[in-house]
Short mmCIF file of C-alpha atoms and ligand atoms in Angstrom, two decimals:
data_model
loop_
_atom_site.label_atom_id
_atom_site.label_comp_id
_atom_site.label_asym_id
_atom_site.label_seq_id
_atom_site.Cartn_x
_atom_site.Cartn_y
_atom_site.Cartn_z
CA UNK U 173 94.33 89.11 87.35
CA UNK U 174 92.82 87.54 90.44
CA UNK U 175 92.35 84.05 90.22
CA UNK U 176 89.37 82.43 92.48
CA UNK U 177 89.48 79.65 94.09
CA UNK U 178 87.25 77.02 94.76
CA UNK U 179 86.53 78.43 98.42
CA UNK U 180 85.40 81.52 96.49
CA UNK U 181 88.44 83.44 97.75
CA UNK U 182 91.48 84.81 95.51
CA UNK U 183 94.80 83.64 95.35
CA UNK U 184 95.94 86.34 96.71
CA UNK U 185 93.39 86.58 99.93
CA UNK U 186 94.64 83.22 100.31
CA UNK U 187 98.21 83.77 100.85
CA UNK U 188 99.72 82.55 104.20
CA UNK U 189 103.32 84.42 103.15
CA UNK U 190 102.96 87.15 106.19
CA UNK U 191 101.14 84.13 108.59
CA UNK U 192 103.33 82.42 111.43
CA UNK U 193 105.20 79.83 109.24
CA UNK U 194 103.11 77.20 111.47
CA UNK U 195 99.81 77.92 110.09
CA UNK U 196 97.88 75.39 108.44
CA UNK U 197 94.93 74.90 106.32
CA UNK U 198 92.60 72.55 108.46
CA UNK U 199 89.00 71.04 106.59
CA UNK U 200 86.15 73.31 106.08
CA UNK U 201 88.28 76.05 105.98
CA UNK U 202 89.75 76.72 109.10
CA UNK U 203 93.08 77.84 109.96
CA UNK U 204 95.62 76.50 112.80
CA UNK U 205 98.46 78.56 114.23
CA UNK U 206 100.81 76.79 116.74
CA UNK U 207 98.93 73.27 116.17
CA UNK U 208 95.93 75.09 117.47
CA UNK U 209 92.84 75.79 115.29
CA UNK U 210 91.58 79.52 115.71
CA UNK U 211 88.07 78.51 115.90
CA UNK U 212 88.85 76.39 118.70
CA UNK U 213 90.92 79.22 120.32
CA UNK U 214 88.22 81.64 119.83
CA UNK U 215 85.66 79.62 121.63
CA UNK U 216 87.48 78.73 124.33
CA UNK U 217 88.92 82.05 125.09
CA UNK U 218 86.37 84.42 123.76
CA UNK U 219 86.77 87.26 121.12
CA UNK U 220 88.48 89.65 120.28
CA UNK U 221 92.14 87.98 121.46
CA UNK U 222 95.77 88.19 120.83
CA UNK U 223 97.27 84.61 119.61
CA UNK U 224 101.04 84.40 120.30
CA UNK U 225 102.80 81.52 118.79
CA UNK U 226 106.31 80.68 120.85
CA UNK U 227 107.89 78.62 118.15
CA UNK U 228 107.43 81.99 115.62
CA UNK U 229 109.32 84.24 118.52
CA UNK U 230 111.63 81.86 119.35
CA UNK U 231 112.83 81.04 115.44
CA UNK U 232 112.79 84.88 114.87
CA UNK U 233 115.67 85.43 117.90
CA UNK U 234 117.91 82.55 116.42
CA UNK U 235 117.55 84.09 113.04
CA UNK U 236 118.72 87.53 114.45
CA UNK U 237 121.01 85.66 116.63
CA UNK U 238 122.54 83.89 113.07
CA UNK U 239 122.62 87.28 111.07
CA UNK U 240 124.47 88.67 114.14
CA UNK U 241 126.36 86.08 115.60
CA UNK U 242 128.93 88.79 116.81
CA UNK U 243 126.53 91.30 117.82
CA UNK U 244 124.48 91.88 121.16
CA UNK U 245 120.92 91.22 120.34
CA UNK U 246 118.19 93.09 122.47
CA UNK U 247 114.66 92.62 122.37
CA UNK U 248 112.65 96.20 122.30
CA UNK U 249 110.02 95.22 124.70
CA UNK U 250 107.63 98.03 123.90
CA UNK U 251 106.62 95.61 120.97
CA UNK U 252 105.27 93.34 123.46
CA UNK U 253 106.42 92.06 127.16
CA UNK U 254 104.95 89.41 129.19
CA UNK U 255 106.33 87.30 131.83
CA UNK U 256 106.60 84.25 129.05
CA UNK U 257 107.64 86.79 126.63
CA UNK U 258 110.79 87.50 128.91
CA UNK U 259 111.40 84.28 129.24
CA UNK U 260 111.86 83.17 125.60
CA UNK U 261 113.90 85.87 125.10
CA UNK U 262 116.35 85.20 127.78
CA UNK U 263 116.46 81.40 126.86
CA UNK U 264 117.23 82.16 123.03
CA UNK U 265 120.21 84.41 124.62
CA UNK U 266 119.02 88.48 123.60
CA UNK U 267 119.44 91.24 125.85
CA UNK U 268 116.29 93.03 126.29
CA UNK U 269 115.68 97.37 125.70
CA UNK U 270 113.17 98.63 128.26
CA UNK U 271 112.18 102.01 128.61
CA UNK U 272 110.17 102.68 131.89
CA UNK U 273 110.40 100.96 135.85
CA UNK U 274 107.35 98.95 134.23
CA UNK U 275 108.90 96.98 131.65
CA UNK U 276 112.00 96.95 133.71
CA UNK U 277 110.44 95.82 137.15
CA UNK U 278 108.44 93.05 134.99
CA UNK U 279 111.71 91.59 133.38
CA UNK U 280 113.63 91.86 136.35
CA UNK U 281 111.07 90.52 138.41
CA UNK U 282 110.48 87.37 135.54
CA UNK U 283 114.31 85.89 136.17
CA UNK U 284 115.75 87.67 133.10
CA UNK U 285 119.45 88.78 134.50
CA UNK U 286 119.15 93.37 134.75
CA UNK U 287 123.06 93.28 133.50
CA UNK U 288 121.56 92.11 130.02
CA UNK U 289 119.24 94.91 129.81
CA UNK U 290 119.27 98.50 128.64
CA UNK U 291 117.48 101.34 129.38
CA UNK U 292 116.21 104.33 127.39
CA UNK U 293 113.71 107.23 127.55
CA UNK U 294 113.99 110.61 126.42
CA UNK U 295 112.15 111.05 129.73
CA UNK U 296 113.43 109.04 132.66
CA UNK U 297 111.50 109.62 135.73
CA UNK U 298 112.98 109.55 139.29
CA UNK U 299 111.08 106.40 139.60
CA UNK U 300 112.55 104.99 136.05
CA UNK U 301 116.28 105.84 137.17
CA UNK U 302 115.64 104.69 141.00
CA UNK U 303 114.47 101.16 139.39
CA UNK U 304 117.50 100.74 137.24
CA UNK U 305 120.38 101.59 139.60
CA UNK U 306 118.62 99.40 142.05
CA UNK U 307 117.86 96.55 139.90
CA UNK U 308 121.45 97.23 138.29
CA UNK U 309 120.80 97.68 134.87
CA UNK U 310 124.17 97.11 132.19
CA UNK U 311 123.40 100.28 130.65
CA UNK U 312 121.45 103.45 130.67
CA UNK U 313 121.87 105.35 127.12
CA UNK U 314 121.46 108.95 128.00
CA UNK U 315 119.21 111.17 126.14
CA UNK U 316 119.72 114.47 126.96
CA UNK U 317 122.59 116.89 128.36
CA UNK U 318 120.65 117.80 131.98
CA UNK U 319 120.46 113.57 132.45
CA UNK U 320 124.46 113.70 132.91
CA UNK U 321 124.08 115.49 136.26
CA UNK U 322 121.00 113.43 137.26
CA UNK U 323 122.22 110.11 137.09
CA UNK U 324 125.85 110.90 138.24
CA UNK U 325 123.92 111.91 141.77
CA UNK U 326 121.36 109.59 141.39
CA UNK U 327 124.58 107.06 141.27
CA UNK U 328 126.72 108.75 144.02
CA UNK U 329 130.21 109.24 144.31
CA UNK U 330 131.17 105.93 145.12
CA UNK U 331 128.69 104.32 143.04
CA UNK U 332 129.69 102.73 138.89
CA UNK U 333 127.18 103.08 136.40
CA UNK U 334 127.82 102.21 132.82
CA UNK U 335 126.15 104.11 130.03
CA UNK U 336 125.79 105.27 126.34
CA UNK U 337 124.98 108.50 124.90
CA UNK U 338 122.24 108.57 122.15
CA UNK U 339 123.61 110.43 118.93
CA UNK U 340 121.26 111.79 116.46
CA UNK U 341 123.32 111.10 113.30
CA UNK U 342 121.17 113.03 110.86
CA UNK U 343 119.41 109.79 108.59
CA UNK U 344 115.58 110.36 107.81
CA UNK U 345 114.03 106.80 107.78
CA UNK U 346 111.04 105.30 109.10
CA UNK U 347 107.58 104.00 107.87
CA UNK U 348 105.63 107.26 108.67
CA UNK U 349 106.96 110.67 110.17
CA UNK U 350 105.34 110.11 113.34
CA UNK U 351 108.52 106.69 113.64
CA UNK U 352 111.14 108.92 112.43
CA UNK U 353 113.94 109.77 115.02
CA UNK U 354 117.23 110.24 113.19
CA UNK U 355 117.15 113.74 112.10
CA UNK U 356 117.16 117.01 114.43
CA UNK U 357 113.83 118.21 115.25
CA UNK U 358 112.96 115.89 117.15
CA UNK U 359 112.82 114.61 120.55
CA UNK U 360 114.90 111.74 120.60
CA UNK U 361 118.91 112.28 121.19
CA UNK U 362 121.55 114.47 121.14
CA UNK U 363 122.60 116.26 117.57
CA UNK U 364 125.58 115.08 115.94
CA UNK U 365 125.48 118.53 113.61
CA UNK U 366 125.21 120.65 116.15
CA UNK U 367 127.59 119.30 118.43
CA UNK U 368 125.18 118.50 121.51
CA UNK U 369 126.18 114.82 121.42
CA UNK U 370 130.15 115.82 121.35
CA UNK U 371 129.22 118.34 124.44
CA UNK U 372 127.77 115.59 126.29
CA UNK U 373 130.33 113.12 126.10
CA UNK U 374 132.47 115.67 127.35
CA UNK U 375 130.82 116.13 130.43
CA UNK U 376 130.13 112.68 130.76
CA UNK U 377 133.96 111.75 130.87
CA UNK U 378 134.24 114.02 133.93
CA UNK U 379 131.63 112.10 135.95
CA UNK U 380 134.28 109.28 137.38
CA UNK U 381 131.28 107.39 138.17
CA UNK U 382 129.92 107.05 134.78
CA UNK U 383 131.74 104.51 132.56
CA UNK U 384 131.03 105.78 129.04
CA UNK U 385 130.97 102.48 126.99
CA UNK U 386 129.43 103.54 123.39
CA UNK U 387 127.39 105.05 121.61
CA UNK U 388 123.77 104.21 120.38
CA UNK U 389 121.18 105.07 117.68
CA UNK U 390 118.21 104.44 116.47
CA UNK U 391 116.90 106.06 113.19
CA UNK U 392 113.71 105.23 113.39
CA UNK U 393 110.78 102.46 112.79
CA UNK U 394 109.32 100.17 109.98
CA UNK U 395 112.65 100.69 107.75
CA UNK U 396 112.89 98.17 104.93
CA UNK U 397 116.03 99.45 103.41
CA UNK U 398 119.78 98.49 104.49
CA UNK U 399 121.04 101.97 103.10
CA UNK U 400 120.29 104.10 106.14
CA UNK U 401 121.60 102.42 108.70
CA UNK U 402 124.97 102.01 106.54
CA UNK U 403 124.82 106.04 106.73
CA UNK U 404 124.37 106.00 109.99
CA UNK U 405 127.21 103.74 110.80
CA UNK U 406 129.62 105.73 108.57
CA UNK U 407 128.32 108.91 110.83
CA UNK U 408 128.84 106.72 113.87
CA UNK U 409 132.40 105.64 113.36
CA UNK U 410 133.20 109.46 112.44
CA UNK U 411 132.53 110.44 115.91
CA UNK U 412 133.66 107.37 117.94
CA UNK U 413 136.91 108.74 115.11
CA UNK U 414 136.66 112.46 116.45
CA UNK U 415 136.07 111.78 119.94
CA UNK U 416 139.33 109.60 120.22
CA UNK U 417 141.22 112.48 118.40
CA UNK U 418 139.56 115.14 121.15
CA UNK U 419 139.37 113.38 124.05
CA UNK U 420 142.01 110.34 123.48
CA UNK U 421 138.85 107.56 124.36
CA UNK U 422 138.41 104.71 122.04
CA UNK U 423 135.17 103.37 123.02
CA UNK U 424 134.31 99.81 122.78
CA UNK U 425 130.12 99.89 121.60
CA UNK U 426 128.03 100.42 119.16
CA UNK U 427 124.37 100.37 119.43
CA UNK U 428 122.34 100.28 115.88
CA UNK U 429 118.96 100.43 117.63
CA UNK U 430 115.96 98.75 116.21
CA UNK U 431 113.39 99.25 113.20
CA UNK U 432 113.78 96.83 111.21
CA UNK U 433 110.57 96.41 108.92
CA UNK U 434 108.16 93.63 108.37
CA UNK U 435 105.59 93.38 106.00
CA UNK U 436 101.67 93.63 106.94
CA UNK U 437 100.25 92.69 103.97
CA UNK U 438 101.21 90.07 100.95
CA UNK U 439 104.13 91.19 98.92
CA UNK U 440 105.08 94.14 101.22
CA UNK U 441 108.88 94.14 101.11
CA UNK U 442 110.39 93.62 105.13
CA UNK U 443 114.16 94.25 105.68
CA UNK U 444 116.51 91.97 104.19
CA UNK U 445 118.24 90.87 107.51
CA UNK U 446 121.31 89.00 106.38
CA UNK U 447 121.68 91.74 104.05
CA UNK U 448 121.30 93.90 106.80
CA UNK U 449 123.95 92.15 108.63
CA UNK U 450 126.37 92.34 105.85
CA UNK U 451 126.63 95.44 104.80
CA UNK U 452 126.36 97.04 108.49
CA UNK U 453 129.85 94.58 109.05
CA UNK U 454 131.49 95.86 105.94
CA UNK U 455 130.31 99.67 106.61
CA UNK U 456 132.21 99.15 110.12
CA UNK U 457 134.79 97.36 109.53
CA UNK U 458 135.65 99.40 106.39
CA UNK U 459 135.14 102.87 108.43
CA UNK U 460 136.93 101.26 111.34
CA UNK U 461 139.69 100.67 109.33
CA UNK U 462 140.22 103.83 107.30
CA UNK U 463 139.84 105.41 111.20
CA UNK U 464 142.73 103.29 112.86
CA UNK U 465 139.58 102.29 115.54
CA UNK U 466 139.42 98.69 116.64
CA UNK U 467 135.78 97.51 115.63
CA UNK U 468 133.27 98.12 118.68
CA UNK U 469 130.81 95.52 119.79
CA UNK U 470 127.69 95.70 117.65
CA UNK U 471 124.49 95.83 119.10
CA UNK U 472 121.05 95.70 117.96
CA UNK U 473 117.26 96.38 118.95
CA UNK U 474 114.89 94.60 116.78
CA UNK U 475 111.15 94.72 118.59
CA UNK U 476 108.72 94.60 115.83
CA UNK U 477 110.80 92.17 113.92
CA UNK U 478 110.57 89.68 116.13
CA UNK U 479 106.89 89.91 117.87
CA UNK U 480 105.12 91.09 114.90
CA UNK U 481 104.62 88.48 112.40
CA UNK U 482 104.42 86.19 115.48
CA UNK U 483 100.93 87.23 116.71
CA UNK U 484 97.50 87.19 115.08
CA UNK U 485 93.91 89.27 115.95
CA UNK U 486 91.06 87.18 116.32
CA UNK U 487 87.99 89.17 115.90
CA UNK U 488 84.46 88.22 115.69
CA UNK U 489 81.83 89.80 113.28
CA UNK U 490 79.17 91.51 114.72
CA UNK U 491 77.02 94.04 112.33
CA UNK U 492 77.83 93.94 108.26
CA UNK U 493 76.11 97.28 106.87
CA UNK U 494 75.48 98.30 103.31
CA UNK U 495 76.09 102.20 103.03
CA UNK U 496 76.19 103.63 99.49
CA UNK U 497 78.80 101.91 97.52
CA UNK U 498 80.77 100.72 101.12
CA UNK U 499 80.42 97.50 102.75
CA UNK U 500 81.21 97.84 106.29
CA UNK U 501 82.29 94.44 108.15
CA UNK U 502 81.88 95.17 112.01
CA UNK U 503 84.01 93.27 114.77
CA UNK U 504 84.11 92.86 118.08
CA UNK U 505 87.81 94.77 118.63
CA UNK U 506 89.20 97.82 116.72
CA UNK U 507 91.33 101.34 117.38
CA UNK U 508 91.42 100.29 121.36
CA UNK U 509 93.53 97.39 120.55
CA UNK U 510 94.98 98.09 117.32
CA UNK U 511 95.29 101.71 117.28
CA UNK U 512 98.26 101.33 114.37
CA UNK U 513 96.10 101.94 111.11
CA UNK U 514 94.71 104.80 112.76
CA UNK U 515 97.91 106.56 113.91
CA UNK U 516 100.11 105.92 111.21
CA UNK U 517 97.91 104.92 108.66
CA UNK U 518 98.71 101.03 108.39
CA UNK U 519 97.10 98.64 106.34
CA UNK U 520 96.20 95.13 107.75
CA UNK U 521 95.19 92.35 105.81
CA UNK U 522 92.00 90.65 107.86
CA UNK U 523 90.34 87.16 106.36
CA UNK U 524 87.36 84.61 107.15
CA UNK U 525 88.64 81.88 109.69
CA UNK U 526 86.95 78.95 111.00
CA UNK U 527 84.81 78.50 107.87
CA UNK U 528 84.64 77.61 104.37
CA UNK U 529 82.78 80.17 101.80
CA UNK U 530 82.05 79.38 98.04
CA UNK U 531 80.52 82.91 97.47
CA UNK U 532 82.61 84.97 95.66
CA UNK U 533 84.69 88.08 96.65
CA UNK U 534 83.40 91.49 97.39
CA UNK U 535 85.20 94.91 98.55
CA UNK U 536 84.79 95.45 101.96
CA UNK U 537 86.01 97.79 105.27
CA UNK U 538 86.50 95.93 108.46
CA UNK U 539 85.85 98.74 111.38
CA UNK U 540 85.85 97.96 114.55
CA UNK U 541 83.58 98.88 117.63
CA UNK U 542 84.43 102.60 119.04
CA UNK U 543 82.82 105.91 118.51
CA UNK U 544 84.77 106.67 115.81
CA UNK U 545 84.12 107.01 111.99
CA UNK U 546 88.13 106.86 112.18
CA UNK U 547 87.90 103.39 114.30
CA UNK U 548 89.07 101.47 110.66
CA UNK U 549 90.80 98.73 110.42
CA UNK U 550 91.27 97.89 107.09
CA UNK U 551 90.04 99.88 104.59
CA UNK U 552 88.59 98.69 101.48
CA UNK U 553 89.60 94.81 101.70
CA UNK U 554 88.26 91.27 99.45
CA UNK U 555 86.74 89.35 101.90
CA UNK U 556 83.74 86.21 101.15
CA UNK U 557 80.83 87.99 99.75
CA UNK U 558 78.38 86.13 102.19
CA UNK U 559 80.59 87.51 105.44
CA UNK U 560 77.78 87.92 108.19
CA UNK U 561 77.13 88.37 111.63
CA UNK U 562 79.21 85.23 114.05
CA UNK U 563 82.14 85.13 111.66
CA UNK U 564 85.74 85.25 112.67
CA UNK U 565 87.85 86.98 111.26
CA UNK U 566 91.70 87.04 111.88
CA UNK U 567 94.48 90.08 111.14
CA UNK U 568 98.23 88.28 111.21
CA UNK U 569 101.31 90.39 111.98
CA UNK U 570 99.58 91.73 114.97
CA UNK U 571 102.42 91.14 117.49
CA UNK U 572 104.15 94.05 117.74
CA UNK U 573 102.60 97.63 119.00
CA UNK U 574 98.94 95.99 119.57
CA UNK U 575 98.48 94.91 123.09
CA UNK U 576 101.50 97.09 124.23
CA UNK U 577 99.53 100.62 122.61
CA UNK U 578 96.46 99.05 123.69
CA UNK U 579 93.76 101.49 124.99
CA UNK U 580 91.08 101.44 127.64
CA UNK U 581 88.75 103.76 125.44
CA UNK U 582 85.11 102.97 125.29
CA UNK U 583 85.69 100.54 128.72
CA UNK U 584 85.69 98.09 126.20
CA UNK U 585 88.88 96.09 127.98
CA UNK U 586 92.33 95.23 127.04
CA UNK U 587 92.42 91.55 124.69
CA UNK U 588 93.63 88.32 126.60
CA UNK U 589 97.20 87.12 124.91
CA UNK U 590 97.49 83.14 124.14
CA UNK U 591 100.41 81.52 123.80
CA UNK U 592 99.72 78.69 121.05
CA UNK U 593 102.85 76.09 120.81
CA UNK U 594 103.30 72.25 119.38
CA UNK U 595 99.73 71.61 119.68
CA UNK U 596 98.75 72.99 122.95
CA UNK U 597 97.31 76.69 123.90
CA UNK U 598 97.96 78.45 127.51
CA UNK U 599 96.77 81.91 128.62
CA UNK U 600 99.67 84.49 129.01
CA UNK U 601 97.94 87.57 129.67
CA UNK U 602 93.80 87.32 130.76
CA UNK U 603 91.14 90.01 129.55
CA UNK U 604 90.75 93.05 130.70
CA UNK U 605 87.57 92.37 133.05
CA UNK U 606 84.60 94.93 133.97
CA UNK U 607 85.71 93.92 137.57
CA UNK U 608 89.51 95.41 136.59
CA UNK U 609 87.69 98.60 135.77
CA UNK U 610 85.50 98.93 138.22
CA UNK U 611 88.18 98.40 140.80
CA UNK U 612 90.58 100.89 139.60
CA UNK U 613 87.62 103.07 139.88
CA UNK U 614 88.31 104.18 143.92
CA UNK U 615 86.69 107.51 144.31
CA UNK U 616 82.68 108.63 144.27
N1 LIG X 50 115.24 100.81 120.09
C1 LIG X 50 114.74 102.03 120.40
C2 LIG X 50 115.57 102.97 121.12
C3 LIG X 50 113.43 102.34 120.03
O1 LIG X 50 112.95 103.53 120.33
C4 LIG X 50 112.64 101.38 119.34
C5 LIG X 50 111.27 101.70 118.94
C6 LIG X 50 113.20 100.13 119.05
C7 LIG X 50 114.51 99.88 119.45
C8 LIG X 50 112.44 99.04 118.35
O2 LIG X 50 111.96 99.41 117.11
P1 LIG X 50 111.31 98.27 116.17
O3 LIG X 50 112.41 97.29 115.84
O4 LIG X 50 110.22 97.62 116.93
O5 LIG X 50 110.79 99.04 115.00
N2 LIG X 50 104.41 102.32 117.76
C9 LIG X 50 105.12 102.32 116.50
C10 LIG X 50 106.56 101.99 116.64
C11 LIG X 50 107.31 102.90 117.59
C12 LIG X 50 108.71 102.46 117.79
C13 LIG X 50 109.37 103.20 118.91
N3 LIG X 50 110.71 102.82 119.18
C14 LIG X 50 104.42 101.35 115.56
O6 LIG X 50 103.43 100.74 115.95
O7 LIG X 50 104.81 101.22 114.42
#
């Protein structure tokens, strides 16, 4: 049953559960995030715009950093990576994961220390591996068998590199197919079943300038069950097991990889992290055991987990269309900065900020802007029945995988990111200009 209330929105519309936890219901029906009221935010710095609140990122790292107080913690900066970003990250004590000279060369260059960062890429270009043995990276996990070769050159004879081979353990999990990388057929990693990621280790143990330290996975993205990464651990500790027997190496890291899932909506379930934590400790301590292998380090890659539920969309409305039966809520934004529902079919949960409405619900579809019957982005939504042209509207959990897959289509320009912390609001990243276009633009 949905139960109005007496701002003419449900219950359930109403429901803050997914918000930063510090939003708060301001008079006449506005919302604040980070002390800062959204109205306020969207006047000052225009619409559409990416709100980051600090003190949600920040508390998200020591909770991680609780659940795993033995484990290496590494931000996944393709969620989101900014110079402030880095910063909070380093000063709540996570690693970071980094997966091009870009993110690297930003990190490095923002003070966080390059022996506290990984890299990855299925991928790496000569320009990716020249940036990390410069910058010194701590580790490189290696992704395929003809990599081997290329680093060990790129290293040189007397040079030390440590990395960590990327095992496809054969676990199918993930939020949509298109975020599922732990079975074969895929691009990600070597096979465990067909032996590739046995072969590789083997060559890699005759590069003397390649430290093997581990071994890493990730299974995929937007998982909200413990039960495949306790799989994958079992798998895990069965090869770190095998490889000992064949090669008489016991080697001293595990890496879990990220995916840990957060809810988007009201009542969506998110991964149970201390749960998560316990039963990936018991899994390797129990395997560990039965093996006669010391327990490695743990580390993990949470990205979404902890820059999702942080951020918020601020849109504003600008066409609401009657077509048949559908309501169609226009905003300023849509599939160039939240290409997400879209691509893997994700459903957001936009409402009415900055205002008060006593009209009642209706059904509606919030689209966005582009040339695209497809450009949705949120199908089939309650929102105030008397939603009109100048309203804002605001989508939480939109700080992971928003700015980062952020598009240029339409030469609409990228969103501005503000921080919003105890009160106060600073710009972290600035719009996407018509000027940044049109200089990019060099030839005629
Ligand atoms: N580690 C590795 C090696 C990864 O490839 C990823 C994500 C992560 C960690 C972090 O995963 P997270 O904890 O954020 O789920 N664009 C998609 C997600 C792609 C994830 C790719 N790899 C989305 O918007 O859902």
């Amino acid at each position: 049953m949905t139960v109005t209330l007496p701002s003419g929105i449900s219950a359930e519309a109403d429901d803050l559960s997914i918000w930063p936890a510090s939003t708060t219901r301001l008079p006449h029906g506005a919302l604040a995030v980070g002390g800062v009221s959204l109205a306020e935010l969207a006047e000052r710095f225009d619409t559409p715009a990416y709100v980051l609140d600090e003190g949600e990122v920040r508390e998200r790292c020591r909770t991680y950093r609780a659940a795993f107080p033995e484990a290496d913690v590494l931000y996944a900066a393709k969620a989101f990576l900014s110079r402030a970003m880095v910063r909070w990250v380093r000063e709540e004590g996570l690693g970071l994961d980094v997966c091009s000279a870009g993110e690297l060369e930003l990190a490095v260059t923002a003070g966080f220390p390059p022996e506290r960062i990984v890299l990855h890429g299925n991928a790496k270009s000569p320009r990716d591996l020249a940036s990390a043995l410069r910058l010194g990276v701590g580790r490189i996990v290696i992704d395929s068998a003809s990599e081997i070769a290329r680093i060990a050159a790129a290293v040189g004879p007397t040079g030390h590199q440590k990395v960590m081979v990327r095992v496809v353990p054969g676990v199918s999990a993930g939020g949509h197919d298109k975020i599922r990388t732990g079975t074969d057929g895929q691009k990600f990693g070597l096979s465990l079943t067909d032996g590739s990621a046995q072969h590789a280790v083997a060559r890699i143990l005759g590069q003397p300038q390649l430290e093997l330290v581990g071994l890493h996975c990730h299974i995929g993205s937007q998982i909200t069950d413990c039960k495949p990464y306790v799989t994958a651990v079992r798998r895990m500790v069965g090869l770190l097991a095998r490889l000992r027997d064949a090669h008489g190496v016991t080697l001293p890291e595990l890496d879990l990889g990220g995916g840990h899932g957060i809810a988007y909506r009201p009542g969506e379930p998110a991964l149970d992290l201390p749960g998560l934590a316990r039963r990936v400790y018991a899994e390797l301590t129990g395997s560990c055991a039965a093996a006669g292998l010391p327990v490695p380090r743990l580390a993990v890659e949470p990205g979404r987990a902890i820059a999702g539920p942080a951020g918020v969309a601020v849109y504003r409305v600008l066409a609401v269309k009657r077509t048949g039966e559908k309501v169609f809520v226009a905003v300023d934004g849509g599939m160039s900065d939240n290409p997400r529902p879209a691509l893997y079919g994700v459903c957001y949960a936009p409402r009415l900020v900055g205002r008060r409405s006593a009209a009642g619900p209706r059904t509606a579809t919030v689209v966005g802007r582009h040339c695209e019957a497809g450009d949705i982005l949120a199908a089939d939504v309650e929102l105030p029945g008397d939603i009109h042209p100048g309203d804002l509207l605001a989508v939480p959990v939109a700080g992971a995988y928003h700015l980062s897959m952020a598009s240029g289509y339409n030469l609409v320009g990228r969103p501005p990111v503000v921080a919003v912390h105890e009160g106060a609001a600073r710009l972290l990243v600035r719009r996407e200009t018509l000027n940044d276009i049109r200089h990019r633009d060099v030839g005629d």
